[in-house]
Short mmCIF file of C-alpha atoms in Angstrom, two decimals:
data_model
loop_
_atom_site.label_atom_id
_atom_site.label_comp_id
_atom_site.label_asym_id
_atom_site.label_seq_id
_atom_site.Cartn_x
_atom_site.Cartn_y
_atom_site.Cartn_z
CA UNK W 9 0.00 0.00 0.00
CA UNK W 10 3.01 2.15 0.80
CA UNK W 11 4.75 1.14 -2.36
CA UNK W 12 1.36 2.11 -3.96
CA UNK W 13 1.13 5.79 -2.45
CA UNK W 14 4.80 6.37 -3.11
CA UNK W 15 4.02 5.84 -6.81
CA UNK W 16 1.25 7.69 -7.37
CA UNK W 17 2.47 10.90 -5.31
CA UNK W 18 5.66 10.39 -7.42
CA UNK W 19 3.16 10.30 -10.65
CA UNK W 20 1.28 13.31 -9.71
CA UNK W 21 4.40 15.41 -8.99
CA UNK W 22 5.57 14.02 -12.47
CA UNK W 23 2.31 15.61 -14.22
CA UNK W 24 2.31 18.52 -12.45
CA UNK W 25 5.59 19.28 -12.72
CA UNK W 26 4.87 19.25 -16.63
CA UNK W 27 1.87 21.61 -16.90
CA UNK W 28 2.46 25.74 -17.24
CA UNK W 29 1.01 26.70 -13.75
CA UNK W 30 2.86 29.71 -12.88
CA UNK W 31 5.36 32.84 -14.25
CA UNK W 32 7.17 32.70 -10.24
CA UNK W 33 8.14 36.13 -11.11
CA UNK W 34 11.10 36.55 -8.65
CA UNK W 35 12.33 32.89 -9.29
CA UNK W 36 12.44 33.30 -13.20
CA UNK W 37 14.82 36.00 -12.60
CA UNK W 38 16.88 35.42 -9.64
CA UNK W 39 17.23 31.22 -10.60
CA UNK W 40 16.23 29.92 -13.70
CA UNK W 41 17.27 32.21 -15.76
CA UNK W 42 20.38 32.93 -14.44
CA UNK W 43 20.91 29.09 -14.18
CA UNK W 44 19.91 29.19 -17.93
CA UNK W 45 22.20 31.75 -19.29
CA UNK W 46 25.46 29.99 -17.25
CA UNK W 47 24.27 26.63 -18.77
CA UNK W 48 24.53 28.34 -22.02
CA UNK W 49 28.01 30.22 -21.43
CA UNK W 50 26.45 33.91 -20.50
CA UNK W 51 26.71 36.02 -17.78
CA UNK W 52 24.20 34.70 -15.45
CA UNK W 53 23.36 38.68 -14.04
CA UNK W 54 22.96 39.52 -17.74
CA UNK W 55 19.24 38.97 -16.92
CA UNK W 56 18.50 41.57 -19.59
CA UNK W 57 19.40 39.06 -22.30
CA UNK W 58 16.23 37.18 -21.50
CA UNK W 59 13.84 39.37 -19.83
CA UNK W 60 13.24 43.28 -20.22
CA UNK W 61 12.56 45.43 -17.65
CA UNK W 62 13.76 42.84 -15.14
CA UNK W 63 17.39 42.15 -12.77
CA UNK W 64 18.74 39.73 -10.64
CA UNK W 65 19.67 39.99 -7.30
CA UNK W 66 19.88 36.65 -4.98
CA UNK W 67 23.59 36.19 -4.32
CA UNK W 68 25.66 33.90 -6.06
CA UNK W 69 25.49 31.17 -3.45
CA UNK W 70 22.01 29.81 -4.32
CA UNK W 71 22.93 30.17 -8.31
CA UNK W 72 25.70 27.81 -7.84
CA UNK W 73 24.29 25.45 -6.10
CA UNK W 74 20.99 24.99 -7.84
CA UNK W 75 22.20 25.91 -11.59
CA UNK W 76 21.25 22.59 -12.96
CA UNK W 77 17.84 23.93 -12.89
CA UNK W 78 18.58 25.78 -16.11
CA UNK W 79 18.45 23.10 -17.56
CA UNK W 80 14.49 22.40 -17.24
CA UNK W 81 12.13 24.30 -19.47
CA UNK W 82 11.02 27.67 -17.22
CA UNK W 83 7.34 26.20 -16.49
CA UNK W 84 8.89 22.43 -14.79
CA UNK W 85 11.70 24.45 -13.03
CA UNK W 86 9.00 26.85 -11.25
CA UNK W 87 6.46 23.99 -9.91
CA UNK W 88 9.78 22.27 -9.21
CA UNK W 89 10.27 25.32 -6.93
CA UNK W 90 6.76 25.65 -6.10
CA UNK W 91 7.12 22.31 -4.82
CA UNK W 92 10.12 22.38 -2.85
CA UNK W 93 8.65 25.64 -1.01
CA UNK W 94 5.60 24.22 -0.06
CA UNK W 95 7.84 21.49 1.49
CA UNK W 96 9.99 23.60 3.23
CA UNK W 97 6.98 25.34 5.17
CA UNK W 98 6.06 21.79 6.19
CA UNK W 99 8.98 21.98 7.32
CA UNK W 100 9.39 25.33 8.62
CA UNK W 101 6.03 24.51 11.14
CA UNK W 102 7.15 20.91 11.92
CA UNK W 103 10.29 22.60 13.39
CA UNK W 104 8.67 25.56 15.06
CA UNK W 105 6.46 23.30 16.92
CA UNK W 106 7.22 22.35 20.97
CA UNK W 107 6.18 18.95 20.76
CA UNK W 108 7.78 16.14 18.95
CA UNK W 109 4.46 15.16 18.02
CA UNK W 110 1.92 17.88 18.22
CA UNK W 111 -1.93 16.97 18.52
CA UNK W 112 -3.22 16.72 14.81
CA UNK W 113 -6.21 19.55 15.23
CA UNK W 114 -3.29 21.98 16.15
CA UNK W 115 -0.71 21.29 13.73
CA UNK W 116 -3.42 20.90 10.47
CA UNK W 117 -4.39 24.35 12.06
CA UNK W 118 -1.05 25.65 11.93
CA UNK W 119 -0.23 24.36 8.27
CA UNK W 120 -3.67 25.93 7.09
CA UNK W 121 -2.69 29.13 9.13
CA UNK W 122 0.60 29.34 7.38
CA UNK W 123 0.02 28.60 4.43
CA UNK W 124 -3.17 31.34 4.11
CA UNK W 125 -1.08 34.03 5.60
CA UNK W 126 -0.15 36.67 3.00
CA UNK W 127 3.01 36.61 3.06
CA UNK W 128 3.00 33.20 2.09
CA UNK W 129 0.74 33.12 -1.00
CA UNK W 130 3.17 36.33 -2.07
CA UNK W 131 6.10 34.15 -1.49
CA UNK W 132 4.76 31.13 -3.47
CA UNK W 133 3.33 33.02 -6.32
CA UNK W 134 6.70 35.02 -6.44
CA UNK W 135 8.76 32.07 -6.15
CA UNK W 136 10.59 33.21 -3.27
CA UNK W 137 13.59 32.27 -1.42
CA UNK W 138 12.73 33.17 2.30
CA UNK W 139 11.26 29.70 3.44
CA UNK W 140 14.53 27.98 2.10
CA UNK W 141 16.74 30.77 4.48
CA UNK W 142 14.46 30.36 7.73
CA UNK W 143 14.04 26.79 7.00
CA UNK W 144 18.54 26.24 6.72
CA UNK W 145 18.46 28.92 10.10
CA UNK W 146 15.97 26.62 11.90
CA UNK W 147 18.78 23.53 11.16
CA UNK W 148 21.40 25.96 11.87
CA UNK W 149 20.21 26.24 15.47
CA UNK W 150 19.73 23.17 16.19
CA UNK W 151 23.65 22.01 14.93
CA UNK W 152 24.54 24.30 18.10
CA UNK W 153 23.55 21.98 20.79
CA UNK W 154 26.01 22.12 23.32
CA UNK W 155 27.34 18.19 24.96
CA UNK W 156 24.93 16.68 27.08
CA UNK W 157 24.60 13.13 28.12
CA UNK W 158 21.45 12.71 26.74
CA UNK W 159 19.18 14.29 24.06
CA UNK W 160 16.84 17.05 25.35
CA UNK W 161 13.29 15.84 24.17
CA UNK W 162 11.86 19.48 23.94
CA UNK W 163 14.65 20.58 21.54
CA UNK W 164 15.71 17.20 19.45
CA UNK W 165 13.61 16.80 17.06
CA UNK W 166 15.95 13.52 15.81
CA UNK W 167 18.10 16.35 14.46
CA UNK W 168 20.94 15.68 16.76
CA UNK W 169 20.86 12.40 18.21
CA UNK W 170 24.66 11.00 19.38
CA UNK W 171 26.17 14.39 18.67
CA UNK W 172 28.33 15.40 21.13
CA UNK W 173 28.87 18.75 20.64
CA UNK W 174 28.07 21.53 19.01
CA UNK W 175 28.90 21.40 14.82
CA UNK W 176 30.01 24.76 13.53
CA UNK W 177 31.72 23.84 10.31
CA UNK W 178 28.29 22.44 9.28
CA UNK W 179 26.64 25.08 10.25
CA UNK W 180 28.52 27.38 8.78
CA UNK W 181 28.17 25.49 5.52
CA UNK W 182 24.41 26.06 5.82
CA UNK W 183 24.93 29.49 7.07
CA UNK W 184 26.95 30.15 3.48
CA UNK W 185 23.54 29.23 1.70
CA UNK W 186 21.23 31.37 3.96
CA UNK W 187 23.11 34.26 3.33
CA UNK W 188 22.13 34.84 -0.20
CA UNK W 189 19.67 36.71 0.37
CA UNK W 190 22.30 38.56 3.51
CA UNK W 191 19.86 41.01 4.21
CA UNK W 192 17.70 38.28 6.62
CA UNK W 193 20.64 37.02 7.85
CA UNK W 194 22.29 40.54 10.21
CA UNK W 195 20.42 39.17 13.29
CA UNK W 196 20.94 35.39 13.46
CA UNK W 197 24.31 35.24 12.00
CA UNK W 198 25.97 37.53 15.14
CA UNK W 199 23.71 35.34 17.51
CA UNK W 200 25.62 32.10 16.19
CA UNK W 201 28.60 33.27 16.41
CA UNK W 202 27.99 34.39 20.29
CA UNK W 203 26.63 30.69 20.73
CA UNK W 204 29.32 28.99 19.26
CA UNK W 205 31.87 31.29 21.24
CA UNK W 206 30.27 30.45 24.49
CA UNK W 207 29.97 26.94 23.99
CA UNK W 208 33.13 26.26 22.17
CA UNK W 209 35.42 29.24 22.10
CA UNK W 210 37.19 31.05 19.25
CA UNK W 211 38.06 27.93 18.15
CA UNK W 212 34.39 27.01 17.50
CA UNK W 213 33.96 30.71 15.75
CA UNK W 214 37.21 30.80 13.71
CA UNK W 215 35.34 26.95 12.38
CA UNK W 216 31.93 28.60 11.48
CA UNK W 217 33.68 31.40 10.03
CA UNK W 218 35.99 29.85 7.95
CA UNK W 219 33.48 27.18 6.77
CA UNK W 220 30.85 30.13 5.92
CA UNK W 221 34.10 31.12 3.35
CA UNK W 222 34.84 28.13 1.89
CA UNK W 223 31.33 27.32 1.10
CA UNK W 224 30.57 30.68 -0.31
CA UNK W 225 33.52 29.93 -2.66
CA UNK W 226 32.66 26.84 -3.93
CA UNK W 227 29.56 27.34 -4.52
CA UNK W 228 30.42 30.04 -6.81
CA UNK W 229 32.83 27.88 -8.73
CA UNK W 230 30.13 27.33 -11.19
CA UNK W 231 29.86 30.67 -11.87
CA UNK W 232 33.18 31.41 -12.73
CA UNK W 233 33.60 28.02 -14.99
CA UNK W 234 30.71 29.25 -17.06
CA UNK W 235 31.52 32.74 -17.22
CA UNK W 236 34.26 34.38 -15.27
CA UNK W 237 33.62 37.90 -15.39
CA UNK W 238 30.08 37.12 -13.81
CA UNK W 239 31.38 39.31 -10.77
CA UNK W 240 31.74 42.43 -12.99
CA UNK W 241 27.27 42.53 -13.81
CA UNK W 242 26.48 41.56 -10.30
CA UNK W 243 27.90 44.37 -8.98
CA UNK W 244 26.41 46.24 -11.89
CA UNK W 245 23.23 45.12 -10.95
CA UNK W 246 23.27 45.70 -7.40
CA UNK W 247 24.42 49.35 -8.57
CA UNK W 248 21.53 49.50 -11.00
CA UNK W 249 19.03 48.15 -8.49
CA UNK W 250 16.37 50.87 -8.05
CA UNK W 251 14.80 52.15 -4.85
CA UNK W 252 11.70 49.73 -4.33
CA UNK W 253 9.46 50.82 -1.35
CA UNK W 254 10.10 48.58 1.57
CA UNK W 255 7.47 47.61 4.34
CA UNK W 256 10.44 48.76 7.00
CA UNK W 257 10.87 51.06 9.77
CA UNK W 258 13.41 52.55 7.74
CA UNK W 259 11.33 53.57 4.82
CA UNK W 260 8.73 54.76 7.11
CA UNK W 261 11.03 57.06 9.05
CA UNK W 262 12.88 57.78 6.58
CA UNK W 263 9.95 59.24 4.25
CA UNK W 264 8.50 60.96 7.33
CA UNK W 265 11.10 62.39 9.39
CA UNK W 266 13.99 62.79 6.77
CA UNK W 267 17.45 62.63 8.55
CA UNK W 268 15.98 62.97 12.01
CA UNK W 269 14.05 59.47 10.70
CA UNK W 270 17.62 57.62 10.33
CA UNK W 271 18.45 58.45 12.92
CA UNK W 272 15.56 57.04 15.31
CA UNK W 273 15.61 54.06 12.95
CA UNK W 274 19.11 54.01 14.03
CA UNK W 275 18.58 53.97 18.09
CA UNK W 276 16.03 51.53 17.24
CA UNK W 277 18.16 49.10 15.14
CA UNK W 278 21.01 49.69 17.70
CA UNK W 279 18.30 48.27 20.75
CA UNK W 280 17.58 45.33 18.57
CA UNK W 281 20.91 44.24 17.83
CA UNK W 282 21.70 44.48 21.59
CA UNK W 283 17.84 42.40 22.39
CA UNK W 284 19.22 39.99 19.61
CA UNK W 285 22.68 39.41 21.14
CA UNK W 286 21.16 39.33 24.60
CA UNK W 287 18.34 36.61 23.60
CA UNK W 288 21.20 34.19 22.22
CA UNK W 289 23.03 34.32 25.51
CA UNK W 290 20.20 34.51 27.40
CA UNK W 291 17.61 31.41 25.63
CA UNK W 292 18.28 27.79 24.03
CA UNK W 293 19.74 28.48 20.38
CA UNK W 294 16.26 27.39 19.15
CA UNK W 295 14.14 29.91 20.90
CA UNK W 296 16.67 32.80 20.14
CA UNK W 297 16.79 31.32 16.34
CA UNK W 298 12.48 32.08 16.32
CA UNK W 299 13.19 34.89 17.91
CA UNK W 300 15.90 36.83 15.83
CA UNK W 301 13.78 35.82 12.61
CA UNK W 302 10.86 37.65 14.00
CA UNK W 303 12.63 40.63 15.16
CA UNK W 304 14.77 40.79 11.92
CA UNK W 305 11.64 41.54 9.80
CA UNK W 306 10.49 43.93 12.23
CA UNK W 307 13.71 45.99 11.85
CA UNK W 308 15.89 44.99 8.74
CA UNK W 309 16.24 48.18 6.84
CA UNK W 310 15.87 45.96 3.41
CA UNK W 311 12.84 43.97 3.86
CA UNK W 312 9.55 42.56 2.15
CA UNK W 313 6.09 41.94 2.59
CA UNK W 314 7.04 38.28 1.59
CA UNK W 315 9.78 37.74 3.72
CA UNK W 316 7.62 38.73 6.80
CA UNK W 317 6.92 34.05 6.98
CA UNK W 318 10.08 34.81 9.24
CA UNK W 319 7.57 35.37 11.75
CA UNK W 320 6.25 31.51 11.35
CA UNK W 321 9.19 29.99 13.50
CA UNK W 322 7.86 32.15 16.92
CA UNK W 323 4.44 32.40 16.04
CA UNK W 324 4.16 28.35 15.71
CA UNK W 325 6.16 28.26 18.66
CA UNK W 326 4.04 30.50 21.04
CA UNK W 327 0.87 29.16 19.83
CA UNK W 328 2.26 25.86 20.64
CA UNK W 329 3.09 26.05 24.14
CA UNK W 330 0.00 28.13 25.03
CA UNK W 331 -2.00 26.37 27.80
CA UNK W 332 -4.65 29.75 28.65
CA UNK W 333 -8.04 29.40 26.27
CA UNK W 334 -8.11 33.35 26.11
CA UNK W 335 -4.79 33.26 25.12
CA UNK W 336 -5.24 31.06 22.30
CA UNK W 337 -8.52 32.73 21.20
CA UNK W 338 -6.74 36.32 21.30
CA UNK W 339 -4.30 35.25 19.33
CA UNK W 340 -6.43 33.64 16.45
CA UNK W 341 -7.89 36.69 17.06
CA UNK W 342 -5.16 39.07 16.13
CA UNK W 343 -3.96 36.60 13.40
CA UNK W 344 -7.79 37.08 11.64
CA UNK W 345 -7.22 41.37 12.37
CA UNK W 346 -4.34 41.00 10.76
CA UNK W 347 -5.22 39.15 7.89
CA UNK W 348 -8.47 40.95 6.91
CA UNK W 349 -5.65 44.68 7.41
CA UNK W 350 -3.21 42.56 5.04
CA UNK W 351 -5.55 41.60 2.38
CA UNK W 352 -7.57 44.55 2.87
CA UNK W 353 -4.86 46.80 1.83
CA UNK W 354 -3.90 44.08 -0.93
CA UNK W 355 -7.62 44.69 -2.70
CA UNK W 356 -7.89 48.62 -1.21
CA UNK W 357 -5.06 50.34 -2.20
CA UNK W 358 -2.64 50.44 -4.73
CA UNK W 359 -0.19 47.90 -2.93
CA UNK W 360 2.62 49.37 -2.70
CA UNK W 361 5.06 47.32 -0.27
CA UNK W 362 5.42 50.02 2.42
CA UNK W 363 1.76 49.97 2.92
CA UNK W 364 3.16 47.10 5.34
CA UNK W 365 5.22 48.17 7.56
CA UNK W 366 3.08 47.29 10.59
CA UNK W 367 2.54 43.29 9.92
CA UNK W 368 5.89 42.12 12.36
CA UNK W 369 5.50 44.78 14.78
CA UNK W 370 1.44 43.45 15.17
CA UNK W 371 2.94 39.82 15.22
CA UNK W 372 5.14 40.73 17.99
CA UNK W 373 2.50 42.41 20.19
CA UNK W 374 0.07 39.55 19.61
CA UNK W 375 3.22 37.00 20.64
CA UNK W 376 3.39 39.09 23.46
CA UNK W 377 -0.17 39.52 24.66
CA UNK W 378 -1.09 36.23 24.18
CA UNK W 379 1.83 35.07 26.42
CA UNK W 380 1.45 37.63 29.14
CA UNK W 381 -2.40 36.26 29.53
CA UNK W 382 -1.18 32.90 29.59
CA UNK W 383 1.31 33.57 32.30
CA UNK W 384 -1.43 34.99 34.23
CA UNK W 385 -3.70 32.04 33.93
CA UNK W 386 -1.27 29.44 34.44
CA UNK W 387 1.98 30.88 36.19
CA UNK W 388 3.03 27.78 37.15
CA UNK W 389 3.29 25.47 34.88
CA UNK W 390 4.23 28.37 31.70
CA UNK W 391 7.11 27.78 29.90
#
């Protein structure tokens, strides 16, 4: 029967892998075709060549590694991708959650929840890279365990079974792949390196360091077999890259208060950084992993609407350890506000990405209401 199921989920990938289903604007541009053109011995930041009005802009790192896509026809390649994203938010929840196996109401709730939440459907219809980066931080975290006898059930997930220390060269190998798109990354990266400094000294840091360098450059070997001035158009195109509106507290500031804005976004940045660093010395690696996701799309000055699913990790998390009914129901609650705001704005307006500033700074209030009733009802016995 297995055997059976295997096959035919193998079939139906097959067939839908093979119908036209969707452009996956971002992932035509920032892959495929760049993985097309250095299959075919062109610069793959030459974008141009296939596709006006358009540029590229993922690092390297991810073109590298997954070039052999450009080999596909465009239309298999994105529900290829469509495919592996969808995956990776399975993912994404099955790691967020507390329990190694959650009750089946709540995590079918979650999964729906997720997937629903606009961010999401913007970063499947776009093609997007965030899941992969929060999914390779989630792992990241959890290759930080410090030596214990025995595995921790709340934090092993089967992840890191017989390990006996932390592993920063493999971490930093996965760290080299999160950080092409770096931009998510200015939180969680410094809160690693604290982790692995306290747990195994500079040795552990010079490790994760130096493997975060030698990935990055093999994985843009391919690059330069295929076309070794590649360097010369990416930094063309990040030159050429024009001011989109961001949903950040940067943008906001900055096109209110002017210089006076930069610098308030600038205090406020500053206090973040120091929360970050003081949550990763302070919490297991996991919870300060959920956490510096969350806070980074609250306060990275480069930021989008679709990258905001970096606030899945915490909010799965919360929701999963809440034992208060209010708590739960106020935080459904806020999740609904939110989502009727999002989409309201989406149908209402004329969309432009800074229209969304306030989606992780909402998230984090909810978080935090919905845990401060909780504590109240059950001081006790929460977490």
């Amino acid at each position: 029967m297995r055997v059976a199921l295997l096959l035919i989920t193998g079939l139906g990938i097959v067939v839908f892998i093979k119908m036209p289903f969707l452009t996956a604007w971002d992932f035509r541009n920032n892959l495929w075709g760049p993985a097309y053109l250095l299959l075919h011995g062109r610069s793959p930041y030459d974008i141009a060549a296939l596709f006006q009005c358009c540029n590229a802009v993922w690092f390297p790192m991810i073109i590298g590694l997954l070039f052999p896509l450009g080999w596909l026809a465009q239309s298999e390649a994105t529900n290829l991708w469509l495919i592996a994203n969808l995956a990776m938010l399975i993912a994404v929840v099955w790691l967020s959650l507390r329990a190694r196996r959650p009750p089946l109401r709540f995590l079918t709730t979650a999964l729906i929840l997720a997937f629903i939440f606009p961010s999401t459907v913007s970063h499947l219809v776009l093609g997007q890279l965030t899941l992969a980066v929060v999914l390779l931080a989630l792992i990241v975290a959890r290759l930080t365990l410090p030596p214990r006898p025995e595995p921790d059930p709340r934090l092993d997930r089967g992840l890191s079974k017989g390990v006996e220390g932390p592993r920063p060269m493999l971490a930093g190998a996965m760290a080299a792949l999160a950080l092409a798109k770096p931009q998510l990354a200015i939180l969680f990266i410094p809160g690693l390196m604290l982790t692995f400094a306290r747990i195994g000294g500079r040795r552990a840091v010079a490790l994760f360091l130096t493997a975060i360098t030698a990935t990055t450059a093999l994985l843009v070997l391919p690059l330069y077999a295929g076309y070794p001035a590649w360097p010369d158009d990416f930094l063309a195109t990040v030159r050429a890259t024009p001011e989109w509106a961001h949903p950040s507290l940067l943008t906001l500031l900055d096109s209110h208060l002017g210089t006076m804005g930069l610098i308030v976004w600038g205090i406020i940045f500053t206090a973040g950084f120091g929360v970050n660093l003081w949550l990763w010395r302070r919490r297991p690696a996991q919870d300060a992993m959920n956490l510096s996701l969350a806070l980074t799309a609250a306060i990275s000055p480069y930021i989008q609407s679709w990258d905001f699913v970096m606030l899945l990790p915490l909010t799965v998390q919360v929701a999963s350890r809440l034992q208060s009914p209010t708590a739960r129901l106020a935080l459904v609650a806020s999740y609904w506000v939110g989502w009727a705001s999002f989409m309201g704005l989406r149908f209402n307006s004329d969309n432009s990405e800074a229209l969304y500033w306030w989606v992780p700074w909402l998230a984090l209030a909810a978080l935090a209401g919905a845990q401060g009733i909780d504590a109240k009802w059950n001081p006790a016995g929460h977490p």
